XYZ file of C-alpha atoms in Angstrom:
106
model
C -5.108 45.644 -9.105
C -4.950 42.910 -7.036
C -2.990 41.639 -4.382
C -1.377 38.064 -3.579
C 0.329 37.741 -0.085
C 1.817 34.433 0.461
C 3.299 34.348 3.741
C 3.822 37.447 3.841
C 6.254 39.160 7.102
C 7.067 42.367 8.769
C 2.686 43.210 9.397
C 2.009 41.739 12.671
C 3.468 44.516 15.539
C 4.601 42.253 18.095
C 6.194 44.603 20.740
C 2.490 46.233 20.652
C 0.264 43.086 20.241
C -1.709 41.580 18.333
C -1.255 44.713 16.244
C -0.799 45.803 12.994
C 2.626 47.526 11.465
C 1.668 50.894 11.617
C 4.411 51.365 8.435
C 1.818 49.271 6.396
C -0.971 51.420 5.610
C -4.492 49.647 5.007
C -7.160 52.036 3.413
C -10.444 51.335 1.496
C -8.283 52.252 -1.401
C -5.636 48.867 -0.556
C -6.496 46.193 -3.748
C -8.449 43.576 -3.592
C -6.097 40.689 -1.962
C -5.638 36.833 -1.324
C -3.737 35.767 1.302
C -1.818 32.706 1.501
C 0.158 31.061 4.873
C 1.061 27.650 6.204
C 0.249 27.632 9.382
C 4.105 25.569 10.335
C 5.436 28.821 8.680
C 8.669 29.438 10.939
C 10.095 32.225 9.289
C 6.847 34.272 9.592
C 4.569 33.620 12.115
C 0.830 32.780 10.753
C -0.013 35.922 12.881
C 0.958 37.958 10.223
C -1.531 37.171 7.828
C -4.158 36.708 10.679
C -3.643 40.675 11.818
C -3.249 41.654 7.776
C -6.626 40.058 7.408
C -8.320 41.490 9.893
C -7.246 44.791 8.907
C -8.154 44.646 5.415
C -11.602 43.593 6.898
C -11.662 46.801 8.617
C -11.347 48.475 5.874
C -13.659 46.759 3.787
C -11.419 45.752 1.635
C -12.363 42.491 -0.540
C -10.112 39.272 1.175
C -10.033 35.562 0.665
C -7.440 34.365 2.511
C -6.003 30.177 2.933
C -4.396 28.921 5.800
C -2.908 25.594 5.833
C -1.908 23.283 8.527
C 1.770 22.045 6.115
C 3.919 24.076 4.027
C 6.138 25.855 6.345
C 7.904 28.673 4.224
C 8.839 29.675 0.777
C 6.336 26.851 -0.660
C 6.241 28.673 -3.729
C 4.847 26.872 -6.854
C 6.954 23.214 -6.140
C 4.340 20.043 -6.059
C 4.616 18.403 -2.342
C 1.970 16.166 -1.163
C 0.107 18.515 0.899
C -2.923 20.106 0.106
C -1.258 23.445 0.231
C 0.087 22.637 -3.494
C -3.321 23.595 -4.817
C -3.112 27.004 -4.181
C -2.477 28.387 -7.582
C -5.155 27.075 -8.758
C -6.749 28.658 -5.806
C -5.359 32.074 -6.942
C -6.235 31.580 -10.478
C -9.789 30.546 -9.841
C -9.675 33.743 -6.874
C -8.927 36.268 -9.634
C -11.971 35.308 -12.063
C -14.663 35.471 -9.491
C -12.824 39.808 -9.087
C -13.022 39.955 -13.050
C -9.465 40.404 -13.544
C -9.655 37.086 -15.829
C -12.088 36.036 -18.159
C -13.144 32.357 -16.875
C -14.342 32.444 -13.104
C -14.500 28.857 -13.188
C -10.823 28.065 -14.091
């Protein structure tokens, strides 16, 4: 199992400070997770990914996070001039490093 969270939302409990939403369970059984977020996302602030990353690390979950200065929200797989365009390749490589694909080098 694995998880890929691109520009996630509803993870940060803003009313209680920099705390994970209690409705989002994170345990040592949470699968390895790849997080991806653009810092200029004006729909779901980058803190969503940051607070989730910290919770995953504290639970001992294998997690990889990539933050990009530009990309906005809902960038998906569309090609742009920004480095965030390469995220799908990074996921493919990461899947290899966790044993989900046969070739960790792409």
